[in-house]
């Protein structure tokens, strides 16, 4: 079956690059734009078209995907000068797959709706590995018929595609995901420091408990890295902090305390102050090690 | 292969009863003792012998297992009047499978060693379901040759048997397990309250994130119960609090702060004060609900 929807892709970073590549491989006509043009080169060689601006990409596309960093990047790319809104046709769809504020995505969606342009929020989890292997989890907010229209494009990039609810619900789901991720990370860090200080073989302990009620993705995937003192990023502290700011801001919008998440955000700040923002999130344990004088090792 | 080691089992509660039953089914000669005799009846009908006291059970056994509640219960059953130590033969093995203080188990082990009696600490995880189905995880501390001698008995009760290290290491591993369990539980509680307050479909969110980096046993097993408002105990708050006291005490023994675990222990206290000690640990969310006025529902 030919894929006839024309796709535009804005933001070809560590995530967006391989995601766009998978869309092209699935047979969609693809035009792309990135602030630095070099990152587009492999896609152009594979058959994509280079747009002159987000506006230009939008003018060539039925579905326009944005995959950038922060709320303001999405706002500028979509609503700014030469932004998507100036090129997108009535009835086209903007799909923001960045992780941004649920409030900001709803504001952008309202501006687009006033021009007859649909919007979905569709943040992802699964990291750069998931982006390359097309195994991302995609959490989608928006109207059901638009979600179904875009589903073939999602399926080119991800494995688990869940329609959570109306526009903004995808971003909220991603923030729930991040609250869980850092909470499980914190539990792991505290448990491993305790194990080390209590004098047991930490690797044996991780192996003994990881498959039961104490198990988590964080423990089973990041625990072994900590034991090797491997703090290379799967996901950086810098990006984790961006997402925690969004969660704390969204909680503040509704007057909700997030005791655990706020504490963890502050512990990550200790590490940022130590110049470790570009290490992986498993380095959270270094904040507890600093507090306690314990070093966890296999 | 006939199982020729004679096993004694002391403590036939919700865990000990089915564990003793599985030992009998595996073909070991079994004698038992329990404070209230009625709980021994099904085992006696299945072929076990009733001892008159822990001392009497020990006199009939090569391997004596204790499965009771608290550190002092083990101390009394092993070292007290009519305790195991007064009946156990030189070269026999006491295996305490209760969750107790690592320090106390080492003290009891030293008293037994002075009489030429071996000791292992072998706490379990997997709950009453694991006890019935012989799928417990067993975390063992003690001398390797003694662990190997007892292994066939462990294999009658559990699926994953890990020798962590010297005597006491099994209990320490169990405390690490509990620090992880409550930390992941707390992450779940905070995330679900946020999801509810932010207005998304909490069941869809749990389904969307449970298989990825946010996933944990707690979320995948207890999350759905919370959404059904099912607070029946797999493991009670009362017992969780006992284990957290042990963890905080063991941390205090070595001068280690446990920021997260101490906070969670105090949140559980809120629920104990509300008369909820016999609800399941998933009721932790009720403490956050009380703080925030949010009620999480499917």
Short mmCIF file of N, CA, C and O in Angstrom, two decimals, chain B residues 181-239:
data_model
loop_
_atom_site.label_atom_id
_atom_site.label_comp_id
_atom_site.label_asym_id
_atom_site.label_seq_id
_atom_site.Cartn_x
_atom_site.Cartn_y
_atom_site.Cartn_z
N UNK B 181 11.30 -1.80 47.08
CA UNK B 181 9.84 -2.00 47.00
C UNK B 181 9.11 -0.72 47.40
O UNK B 181 8.22 -0.25 46.68
N UNK B 182 9.48 -0.14 48.53
CA UNK B 182 8.75 1.06 48.97
C UNK B 182 9.09 2.28 48.13
O UNK B 182 8.24 3.13 47.89
N UNK B 183 10.32 2.36 47.65
CA UNK B 183 10.69 3.48 46.79
C UNK B 183 9.91 3.44 45.48
O UNK B 183 9.40 4.47 45.01
N UNK B 184 9.78 2.26 44.89
CA UNK B 184 9.01 2.13 43.65
C UNK B 184 7.52 2.36 43.91
O UNK B 184 6.81 2.92 43.07
N UNK B 185 7.06 1.93 45.07
CA UNK B 185 5.66 2.16 45.47
C UNK B 185 5.39 3.66 45.60
O UNK B 185 4.38 4.18 45.09
N UNK B 186 6.33 4.37 46.22
CA UNK B 186 6.19 5.82 46.38
C UNK B 186 6.16 6.53 45.03
O UNK B 186 5.35 7.43 44.80
N UNK B 187 7.05 6.12 44.14
CA UNK B 187 7.08 6.71 42.79
C UNK B 187 5.73 6.51 42.11
O UNK B 187 5.18 7.43 41.49
N UNK B 188 5.19 5.31 42.24
CA UNK B 188 3.88 5.01 41.65
C UNK B 188 2.80 5.90 42.25
O UNK B 188 1.98 6.48 41.52
N UNK B 189 2.78 6.00 43.57
CA UNK B 189 1.74 6.77 44.24
C UNK B 189 1.78 8.23 43.79
O UNK B 189 0.75 8.82 43.43
N UNK B 190 2.99 8.81 43.77
CA UNK B 190 3.10 10.21 43.37
C UNK B 190 2.69 10.41 41.91
O UNK B 190 1.99 11.38 41.56
N UNK B 191 3.10 9.48 41.06
CA UNK B 191 2.79 9.59 39.63
C UNK B 191 1.29 9.45 39.38
O UNK B 191 0.72 10.18 38.56
N UNK B 192 0.63 8.54 40.08
CA UNK B 192 -0.81 8.33 39.84
C UNK B 192 -1.63 9.51 40.36
O UNK B 192 -2.61 9.92 39.73
N UNK B 193 -1.23 10.07 41.49
CA UNK B 193 -1.94 11.24 42.01
C UNK B 193 -1.78 12.42 41.04
O UNK B 193 -2.74 13.14 40.74
N UNK B 194 -0.55 12.57 40.51
CA UNK B 194 -0.33 13.63 39.51
C UNK B 194 -1.21 13.40 38.28
O UNK B 194 -1.85 14.33 37.78
N UNK B 195 -1.23 12.17 37.79
CA UNK B 195 -2.02 11.86 36.58
C UNK B 195 -3.49 12.18 36.81
O UNK B 195 -4.15 12.80 35.97
N UNK B 196 -3.99 11.75 37.96
CA UNK B 196 -5.41 11.99 38.27
C UNK B 196 -5.70 13.49 38.33
O UNK B 196 -6.66 13.98 37.73
N UNK B 197 -4.85 14.22 39.04
CA UNK B 197 -5.08 15.65 39.23
C UNK B 197 -4.95 16.41 37.91
O UNK B 197 -5.64 17.40 37.68
N UNK B 198 -4.06 15.91 37.04
CA UNK B 198 -3.85 16.57 35.74
C UNK B 198 -4.96 16.23 34.76
O UNK B 198 -5.00 16.80 33.67
N UNK B 199 -5.82 15.30 35.13
CA UNK B 199 -7.03 15.07 34.36
C UNK B 199 -6.93 14.05 33.24
O UNK B 199 -7.81 14.00 32.39
N UNK B 200 -5.89 13.22 33.24
CA UNK B 200 -5.81 12.19 32.20
C UNK B 200 -6.40 10.87 32.69
O UNK B 200 -6.60 10.66 33.89
N UNK B 201 -6.69 9.99 31.75
CA UNK B 201 -7.23 8.66 32.04
C UNK B 201 -6.10 7.82 32.65
O UNK B 201 -5.18 7.40 31.95
N UNK B 202 -6.17 7.60 33.97
CA UNK B 202 -5.03 7.01 34.68
C UNK B 202 -4.77 5.58 34.21
O UNK B 202 -3.61 5.16 34.07
N UNK B 203 -5.81 4.83 33.91
CA UNK B 203 -5.62 3.45 33.46
C UNK B 203 -4.87 3.42 32.12
O UNK B 203 -3.97 2.58 31.92
N UNK B 204 -5.21 4.34 31.22
CA UNK B 204 -4.50 4.38 29.94
C UNK B 204 -3.04 4.76 30.12
O UNK B 204 -2.16 4.26 29.43
N UNK B 205 -2.80 5.66 31.07
CA UNK B 205 -1.43 6.08 31.34
C UNK B 205 -0.60 4.91 31.88
O UNK B 205 0.52 4.65 31.42
N UNK B 206 -1.16 4.17 32.84
CA UNK B 206 -0.46 3.03 33.41
C UNK B 206 -0.14 2.02 32.31
O UNK B 206 0.98 1.49 32.22
N UNK B 207 -1.10 1.81 31.43
CA UNK B 207 -0.91 0.86 30.33
C UNK B 207 0.17 1.37 29.37
O UNK B 207 0.99 0.59 28.87
N UNK B 208 0.19 2.68 29.13
CA UNK B 208 1.14 3.24 28.15
C UNK B 208 2.58 3.20 28.65
O UNK B 208 3.50 3.00 27.86
N UNK B 209 2.79 3.41 29.96
CA UNK B 209 4.16 3.58 30.45
C UNK B 209 4.74 2.34 31.14
O UNK B 209 5.96 2.26 31.34
N UNK B 210 3.89 1.38 31.48
CA UNK B 210 4.33 0.26 32.32
C UNK B 210 5.37 -0.65 31.68
O UNK B 210 6.12 -1.31 32.38
N UNK B 211 5.44 -0.67 30.36
CA UNK B 211 6.37 -1.57 29.71
C UNK B 211 7.72 -0.97 29.40
O UNK B 211 8.61 -1.67 28.90
N UNK B 212 7.92 0.31 29.71
CA UNK B 212 9.17 0.98 29.34
C UNK B 212 10.04 1.34 30.53
O UNK B 212 10.02 0.66 31.56
N UNK B 213 10.79 2.43 30.39
CA UNK B 213 11.76 2.85 31.40
C UNK B 213 11.11 3.23 32.72
O UNK B 213 11.78 3.29 33.75
N UNK B 214 9.80 3.47 32.70
CA UNK B 214 9.06 3.82 33.92
C UNK B 214 8.51 2.58 34.62
O UNK B 214 7.93 2.68 35.70
N UNK B 215 8.68 1.43 34.02
CA UNK B 215 8.04 0.22 34.51
C UNK B 215 8.65 -0.33 35.79
O UNK B 215 9.83 -0.16 36.06
N UNK B 216 7.80 -0.96 36.60
CA UNK B 216 8.25 -1.65 37.80
C UNK B 216 7.22 -2.71 38.15
O UNK B 216 6.07 -2.63 37.71
N UNK B 217 7.64 -3.67 38.94
CA UNK B 217 6.70 -4.68 39.44
C UNK B 217 5.58 -4.00 40.21
O UNK B 217 4.41 -4.37 40.07
N UNK B 218 5.94 -3.01 41.02
CA UNK B 218 4.94 -2.31 41.83
C UNK B 218 3.86 -1.71 40.93
O UNK B 218 2.67 -1.88 41.16
N UNK B 219 4.29 -0.98 39.89
CA UNK B 219 3.34 -0.32 39.00
C UNK B 219 2.47 -1.34 38.28
O UNK B 219 1.24 -1.20 38.21
N UNK B 220 3.11 -2.37 37.76
CA UNK B 220 2.37 -3.30 36.91
C UNK B 220 1.45 -4.23 37.71
O UNK B 220 0.44 -4.69 37.19
N UNK B 221 1.80 -4.47 38.99
CA UNK B 221 0.98 -5.37 39.80
C UNK B 221 0.04 -4.63 40.75
O UNK B 221 -1.09 -5.06 40.96
N UNK B 222 0.52 -3.53 41.34
CA UNK B 222 -0.32 -2.83 42.31
C UNK B 222 -1.08 -1.67 41.69
O UNK B 222 -2.14 -1.28 42.21
N UNK B 223 -0.59 -1.11 40.58
CA UNK B 223 -1.30 -0.01 39.91
C UNK B 223 -2.74 -0.38 39.58
O UNK B 223 -3.68 0.35 39.96
N UNK B 224 -2.96 -1.50 38.91
CA UNK B 224 -4.34 -1.88 38.58
C UNK B 224 -5.22 -2.08 39.83
O UNK B 224 -6.42 -1.78 39.80
N UNK B 225 -4.64 -2.55 40.93
CA UNK B 225 -5.44 -2.70 42.17
C UNK B 225 -5.87 -1.34 42.69
O UNK B 225 -7.00 -1.17 43.14
N UNK B 226 -4.95 -0.38 42.67
CA UNK B 226 -5.31 0.98 43.12
C UNK B 226 -6.46 1.51 42.28
O UNK B 226 -7.42 2.09 42.81
N UNK B 227 -6.39 1.30 40.97
CA UNK B 227 -7.44 1.82 40.08
C UNK B 227 -8.79 1.17 40.36
O UNK B 227 -9.83 1.75 40.11
N UNK B 228 -8.77 -0.06 40.88
CA UNK B 228 -10.02 -0.72 41.32
C UNK B 228 -10.37 -0.37 42.75
O UNK B 228 -11.34 -0.91 43.30
N UNK B 229 -9.55 0.48 43.41
CA UNK B 229 -9.70 0.78 44.85
C UNK B 229 -9.69 -0.52 45.64
O UNK B 229 -10.45 -0.69 46.61
N UNK B 230 -8.83 -1.44 45.25
CA UNK B 230 -8.68 -2.72 45.94
C UNK B 230 -7.45 -2.62 46.83
O UNK B 230 -6.32 -2.63 46.35
N UNK B 231 -7.69 -2.50 48.13
CA UNK B 231 -6.59 -2.35 49.08
C UNK B 231 -6.41 -3.58 49.97
O UNK B 231 -5.80 -3.52 51.03
N UNK B 232 -6.95 -4.71 49.50
CA UNK B 232 -6.72 -5.98 50.21
C UNK B 232 -5.22 -6.27 50.20
O UNK B 232 -4.53 -5.97 49.23
N UNK B 233 -4.72 -6.84 51.28
CA UNK B 233 -3.27 -7.00 51.39
C UNK B 233 -2.71 -8.19 50.61
O UNK B 233 -3.17 -9.31 50.77
N UNK B 234 -1.75 -7.93 49.72
CA UNK B 234 -0.79 -8.95 49.34
C UNK B 234 0.24 -8.97 50.45
O UNK B 234 0.64 -10.02 50.96
N UNK B 235 0.64 -7.76 50.86
CA UNK B 235 1.58 -7.59 51.98
C UNK B 235 1.07 -6.39 52.76
O UNK B 235 0.78 -5.34 52.18
N UNK B 236 0.91 -6.56 54.08
CA UNK B 236 0.26 -5.50 54.85
C UNK B 236 1.22 -4.34 55.18
O UNK B 236 2.43 -4.51 55.28
N UNK B 237 0.61 -3.18 55.38
CA UNK B 237 1.35 -2.01 55.86
C UNK B 237 2.05 -2.36 57.18
O UNK B 237 3.21 -1.98 57.39
N UNK B 238 1.36 -3.10 58.06
CA UNK B 238 1.96 -3.49 59.35
C UNK B 238 3.30 -4.21 59.15
O UNK B 238 4.30 -3.87 59.79
N UNK B 239 3.29 -5.19 58.24
CA UNK B 239 4.53 -5.94 58.00
C UNK B 239 5.57 -5.12 57.25
O UNK B 239 6.78 -5.24 57.50
#
